[in-house]
Short mmCIF file of C-alpha atoms in Angstrom, two decimals:
data_model
loop_
_atom_site.label_atom_id
_atom_site.label_comp_id
_atom_site.label_asym_id
_atom_site.label_seq_id
_atom_site.Cartn_x
_atom_site.Cartn_y
_atom_site.Cartn_z
CA MET A 1 60.06 4.37 114.63
CA ALA A 2 59.05 4.63 118.14
CA ALA A 3 62.04 6.15 119.76
CA ASP A 4 60.44 8.15 122.63
CA SER A 5 60.75 7.14 126.24
CA PRO A 6 58.01 9.64 127.35
CA ALA A 7 59.00 12.65 129.16
CA PRO A 8 56.57 13.75 131.87
CA SER A 9 53.84 15.58 130.11
CA PRO A 10 49.97 16.27 130.53
CA PRO A 11 48.05 12.97 129.73
CA ALA A 12 45.93 13.13 126.64
CA PRO A 13 42.15 13.49 127.62
CA ASP A 14 41.17 9.68 127.00
CA ARG A 15 44.40 8.13 128.62
CA PRO A 16 44.18 6.98 132.26
CA VAL A 17 46.08 9.54 134.54
CA PRO A 18 49.33 7.63 135.24
CA SER A 19 50.81 7.25 138.61
CA SER A 20 54.64 7.89 139.25
CA PRO A 21 56.78 5.75 136.85
CA GLY A 22 58.57 2.96 138.52
CA ARG A 23 60.36 -0.32 138.08
CA ARG A 24 58.43 -3.63 138.20
CA ARG A 25 58.47 -6.83 136.30
CA VAL A 26 55.86 -6.64 133.46
CA ASP A 27 54.86 -9.92 131.21
CA SER A 28 54.26 -10.21 127.69
CA ALA A 29 50.74 -9.79 127.54
CA SER A 30 50.75 -6.68 129.90
CA SER A 31 53.63 -5.17 127.73
CA GLU A 32 51.70 -5.79 124.60
CA ARG A 33 48.39 -4.32 126.08
CA ALA A 34 50.17 -1.13 127.31
CA SER A 35 52.08 -0.54 124.08
CA ARG A 36 48.75 -1.05 121.87
CA SER A 37 46.87 1.39 124.00
CA TRP A 38 49.87 4.12 124.25
CA TRP A 39 50.60 4.18 120.76
CA ASP A 40 46.86 4.12 119.68
CA VAL A 41 46.35 7.17 121.90
CA ASP A 42 49.74 8.90 121.38
CA ALA A 43 49.68 8.47 117.65
CA ALA A 44 48.58 12.16 116.72
CA ASP A 45 50.77 13.86 118.92
CA TYR A 46 53.79 11.65 117.93
CA HIS A 47 53.03 12.51 114.02
CA ARG A 48 52.82 16.17 114.94
CA THR A 49 55.93 16.35 116.69
CA HIS A 50 58.17 13.68 114.76
CA GLY A 51 56.13 13.12 111.53
CA ALA A 52 58.48 15.57 109.39
CA PHE A 53 61.75 14.20 110.50
CA LEU A 54 60.47 10.69 109.62
CA GLY A 55 59.28 11.57 106.39
CA VAL A 56 55.64 10.39 107.18
CA ASP A 57 54.12 12.96 104.55
CA SER A 58 56.82 12.23 101.87
CA PRO A 59 55.15 10.94 98.88
CA THR A 60 57.31 7.90 98.69
CA GLY A 61 58.15 7.80 102.34
CA GLU A 62 61.68 7.83 104.10
CA PHE A 63 63.74 5.26 105.89
CA VAL A 64 65.20 6.96 108.96
CA TRP A 65 67.07 4.35 111.36
CA CYS A 66 67.26 6.65 114.44
CA PRO A 67 67.06 10.19 116.04
CA GLU A 68 70.49 10.67 114.83
CA GLY A 69 68.90 10.99 111.51
CA LEU A 70 70.98 7.93 109.84
CA HIS A 71 69.28 7.21 106.63
CA GLU A 72 68.97 3.86 104.81
CA GLY A 73 69.59 5.48 101.41
CA ASP A 74 73.06 6.50 102.49
CA VAL A 75 74.11 3.32 104.70
CA HIS A 76 72.44 0.41 102.87
CA LEU A 77 72.48 -1.60 105.95
CA LEU A 78 69.65 -3.87 104.13
CA GLY A 79 71.50 -4.37 100.92
CA ASP A 80 69.66 -4.07 97.45
CA VAL A 81 65.79 -4.60 98.32
CA HIS A 82 64.72 -4.57 94.69
CA ASP A 83 62.61 -7.61 93.90
CA ARG A 84 62.98 -8.77 97.53
CA ASP A 85 60.22 -9.65 100.18
CA VAL A 86 60.88 -7.33 102.97
CA LEU A 87 59.16 -7.09 106.35
CA GLU A 88 59.29 -4.16 108.78
CA ILE A 89 58.64 -5.05 112.49
CA GLY A 90 56.88 -2.13 114.46
CA CYS A 91 56.50 -0.08 111.28
CA GLY A 92 54.58 2.70 112.94
CA SER A 93 52.93 4.71 110.24
CA ALA A 94 55.07 2.85 107.83
CA PRO A 95 57.18 5.48 106.14
CA CYS A 96 60.36 3.15 106.10
CA SER A 97 57.77 0.33 104.48
CA ARG A 98 56.96 2.80 101.88
CA TRP A 99 60.36 3.89 101.06
CA LEU A 100 61.15 -0.01 100.68
CA ALA A 101 58.23 -0.26 98.51
CA HIS A 102 59.10 2.50 96.21
CA ARG A 103 62.77 0.95 95.75
CA GLY A 104 61.06 -2.22 94.31
CA ALA A 105 60.57 -4.18 97.51
CA ARG A 106 57.43 -6.31 98.03
CA ALA A 107 57.26 -4.77 101.62
CA VAL A 108 54.82 -5.54 104.51
CA GLY A 109 54.60 -3.19 107.71
CA LEU A 110 53.69 -4.95 110.95
CA ASP A 111 52.54 -3.02 113.94
CA ILE A 112 50.86 -3.74 117.28
CA SER A 113 48.97 -0.24 117.09
CA ALA A 114 46.07 0.29 114.86
CA GLY A 115 46.28 3.90 115.52
CA MET A 116 49.66 4.29 114.09
CA LEU A 117 48.63 2.02 111.12
CA ALA A 118 45.82 4.03 110.41
CA HIS A 119 48.37 7.44 109.99
CA GLY A 120 50.17 4.99 107.64
CA ALA A 121 46.99 4.01 105.57
CA ALA A 122 46.26 7.59 105.59
CA ALA A 123 49.59 8.43 104.10
CA ILE A 124 49.28 5.87 101.58
CA ASP A 125 46.12 7.29 100.45
CA ARG A 126 47.34 10.65 100.00
CA ALA A 127 50.00 9.48 97.91
CA ARG A 128 47.66 7.24 95.62
CA ALA A 129 45.46 10.28 95.23
CA SER A 130 48.23 12.21 93.31
CA GLU A 131 50.02 8.93 91.81
CA PRO A 132 47.43 5.88 91.49
CA ASP A 133 50.03 3.53 90.60
CA SER A 134 52.42 4.37 93.52
CA PRO A 135 53.82 1.19 95.06
CA VAL A 136 52.82 0.68 98.55
CA PRO A 137 53.51 -1.81 101.22
CA ALA A 138 50.92 -4.20 102.92
CA LEU A 139 50.12 -3.06 106.49
CA LEU A 140 49.24 -5.72 109.23
CA GLN A 141 48.16 -5.45 112.76
CA ALA A 142 50.02 -8.03 114.81
CA SER A 143 52.37 -8.85 117.68
CA ALA A 144 56.22 -9.13 117.15
CA GLU A 145 56.14 -12.05 119.33
CA ALA A 146 54.16 -14.16 117.20
CA LEU A 147 54.49 -12.99 113.54
CA PRO A 148 51.52 -14.34 111.27
CA PHE A 149 53.71 -15.64 108.45
CA ALA A 150 55.23 -18.88 107.41
CA ASP A 151 58.66 -20.01 107.79
CA ALA A 152 61.06 -18.57 105.16
CA SER A 153 58.72 -15.88 103.86
CA PHE A 154 61.17 -13.07 103.80
CA ASP A 155 64.54 -12.10 102.29
CA VAL A 156 64.85 -9.07 104.70
CA VAL A 157 63.45 -8.38 108.05
CA CYS A 158 64.17 -4.96 109.61
CA SER A 159 63.18 -2.78 112.60
CA ALA A 160 63.72 0.86 113.16
CA PHE A 161 63.03 1.43 116.82
CA GLY A 162 59.81 -0.79 116.58
CA ALA A 163 58.98 -3.36 118.73
CA VAL A 164 62.33 -4.81 120.22
CA PRO A 165 62.56 -2.14 123.16
CA PHE A 166 58.83 -2.67 124.02
CA VAL A 167 58.47 -6.70 124.27
CA ALA A 168 59.06 -8.59 127.39
CA ASP A 169 60.43 -11.38 125.33
CA SER A 170 62.95 -9.96 122.90
CA ALA A 171 64.70 -13.30 122.61
CA ARG A 172 61.53 -14.57 121.12
CA VAL A 173 61.34 -11.60 118.62
CA MET A 174 64.98 -12.76 117.55
CA ARG A 175 63.57 -16.49 116.98
CA GLU A 176 60.46 -15.05 115.08
CA ALA A 177 62.75 -12.92 112.74
CA ALA A 178 65.06 -15.94 112.01
CA ARG A 179 62.12 -18.20 111.26
CA VAL A 180 60.61 -16.01 108.82
CA LEU A 181 63.80 -15.25 107.06
CA ARG A 182 65.13 -17.15 104.27
CA PRO A 183 68.54 -18.61 104.38
CA GLY A 184 71.02 -15.81 103.46
CA GLY A 185 68.65 -13.06 104.78
CA ARG A 186 69.20 -10.08 106.62
CA TRP A 187 67.65 -9.29 110.16
CA VAL A 188 68.65 -5.44 110.97
CA PHE A 189 67.29 -3.56 113.96
CA SER A 190 67.78 -0.44 115.88
CA VAL A 191 67.27 0.19 119.50
CA ASN A 192 68.18 2.40 122.12
CA HIS A 193 71.83 1.99 123.00
CA PRO A 194 71.90 0.06 126.02
CA MET A 195 74.57 2.14 127.83
CA ARG A 196 71.73 4.75 127.69
CA TRP A 197 69.95 2.74 130.42
CA ILE A 198 72.50 4.22 133.15
CA PHE A 199 71.75 7.77 132.57
CA PRO A 200 68.28 9.86 133.60
CA ASP A 201 65.98 10.37 130.53
CA ASP A 202 67.00 14.06 130.22
CA PRO A 203 68.51 15.67 127.15
CA GLY A 204 70.17 18.10 129.12
CA PRO A 205 73.16 18.32 131.70
CA ASP A 206 71.20 16.23 134.31
CA GLY A 207 71.22 13.48 131.61
CA LEU A 208 75.10 13.14 131.68
CA THR A 209 75.35 11.66 134.99
CA ALA A 210 75.27 7.83 135.26
CA THR A 211 72.68 6.95 138.01
CA ILE A 212 71.10 3.60 137.20
CA PRO A 213 72.51 0.13 137.17
CA TYR A 214 73.41 -1.10 133.65
CA PHE A 215 72.66 -4.63 134.89
CA ASP A 216 69.26 -4.13 136.37
CA ARG A 217 66.82 -5.51 133.62
CA THR A 218 63.67 -4.54 135.36
CA PRO A 219 61.72 -2.56 132.77
CA TYR A 220 60.91 1.30 132.87
CA ALA A 221 57.22 1.48 133.43
CA GLU A 222 54.28 3.69 133.88
CA PHE A 223 51.14 2.69 135.56
CA ASP A 224 47.56 3.98 135.93
CA PRO A 225 46.00 4.61 139.53
CA ASP A 226 44.78 0.81 139.13
CA GLY A 227 48.29 -0.45 138.69
CA THR A 228 47.69 -1.28 135.16
CA ALA A 229 50.88 -0.78 132.93
CA THR A 230 50.38 2.12 130.57
CA TYR A 231 53.73 2.35 129.18
CA VAL A 232 56.62 -0.18 129.17
CA GLU A 233 60.11 -0.30 127.88
CA HIS A 234 62.47 -2.97 128.50
CA HIS A 235 66.35 -3.01 128.83
CA ARG A 236 68.82 -5.83 127.56
CA THR A 237 72.31 -5.18 127.78
CA VAL A 238 74.69 -5.47 124.59
CA GLY A 239 75.63 -9.08 125.68
CA ASP A 240 71.88 -9.95 126.31
CA ARG A 241 71.42 -8.87 122.53
CA VAL A 242 74.21 -10.72 121.23
CA ARG A 243 73.18 -13.93 123.03
CA GLU A 244 69.62 -13.53 122.02
CA ILE A 245 70.81 -13.06 118.34
CA VAL A 246 73.19 -16.14 118.40
CA ALA A 247 70.64 -18.43 120.32
CA ALA A 248 68.05 -17.55 117.50
CA GLY A 249 70.58 -19.27 115.00
CA LEU A 250 71.64 -15.72 113.49
CA THR A 251 75.24 -14.43 112.70
CA LEU A 252 75.98 -11.04 114.17
CA VAL A 253 77.71 -9.31 111.21
CA ASP A 254 77.81 -5.65 112.59
CA ILE A 255 76.83 -3.19 115.67
CA VAL A 256 76.22 0.34 114.31
CA GLU A 257 76.71 3.28 116.75
CA PRO A 258 75.80 6.45 114.76
CA ASP A 259 77.67 9.62 115.64
CA TRP A 260 75.53 12.52 116.31
CA PRO A 261 75.86 14.53 113.14
CA GLU A 262 77.07 18.16 113.34
CA TRP A 263 74.39 19.36 111.05
CA LEU A 264 71.58 18.20 113.69
CA ASP A 265 70.25 20.41 116.33
CA ARG A 266 67.09 18.70 117.11
CA GLU A 267 66.13 17.23 120.24
CA TRP A 268 63.98 14.21 120.41
CA GLY A 269 63.06 12.78 123.86
CA GLN A 270 66.42 12.01 125.74
CA TRP A 271 68.37 12.69 122.49
CA SER A 272 70.19 15.83 122.11
CA PRO A 273 73.30 17.43 120.36
CA LEU A 274 74.55 17.77 124.14
CA ARG A 275 74.41 13.94 124.83
CA GLY A 276 75.16 12.88 121.36
CA ARG A 277 78.49 14.40 121.60
CA VAL A 278 79.60 12.41 124.55
CA PHE A 279 78.06 8.88 124.13
CA PRO A 280 76.07 6.97 121.45
CA GLY A 281 72.25 7.02 121.57
CA THR A 282 71.49 4.14 119.20
CA ALA A 283 72.63 0.66 118.54
CA ILE A 284 71.84 -1.06 115.23
CA PHE A 285 72.34 -4.79 115.29
CA CYS A 286 72.99 -6.10 111.60
CA CYS A 287 72.50 -9.91 111.38
CA ALA A 288 72.32 -12.65 108.83
CA LYS A 289 70.65 -16.06 108.58
CA PRO A 290 73.25 -18.47 107.47
CA ASP A 291 72.72 -19.92 104.02
CA SER A 292 71.65 -23.55 104.58
CA ALA A 293 74.23 -24.73 101.87
CA ALA A 294 77.15 -23.15 104.06
CA GLU A 295 75.70 -24.72 107.43
#
């Protein structure tokens, strides 16, 4: 799960020094290049900060949908995954895919970043060292906009803050998810709640004042001194998401907006108990591919 919009911080030594963030149209190729580079370089810091919360070092992985801590084991948005072919798009270091594999799924984790996948492979190696027969997912580096799978390959496709906010053409991701799904299958993905776009990226009081137009789809981006995008995050309204889903031939079943739990006092980027008590930080879109017999 890649839920951070990066707060200003000293850049890693091997990352180009960014110029000021701005708003500029960024195409698919540039967005993909930026995401691959960003997450390759940021992987170690990301796991030091968020790995425990996400269950990266758990022997069987964990499936956490969002910074609010919503767990698939409690909400069952994917249904019964036992003996199902399941694809996770934007798997990062694959704690969700590992969790799915331990529940009997034939799981595949896909991500754009080799650095993130390397953390997942290391976690798999550690688990296998203590339990050689431990079920594990297959891991694959590829783009969410061009899934390298045949039509109707999976029963379930999912994404926990992976890929969807970071691609220029999220409608294409919806079409790709629909294409690789079998009739009757599920596509469930979590993203920043679209209304978050109108607030500054600040977990404190300054983040409670609306300052950014909701209908401005120009992405948030950071650039190096040469003008090359180093981080890109794209915004879509709720209506945009619904139209992309429907246009892909899918049925929107539910939109889950997790409450901020009373037990959680952790900040994660822009997510915080302060903001979580006022408005939602996450939207989970639950979709289904119509059964061909019912079409």
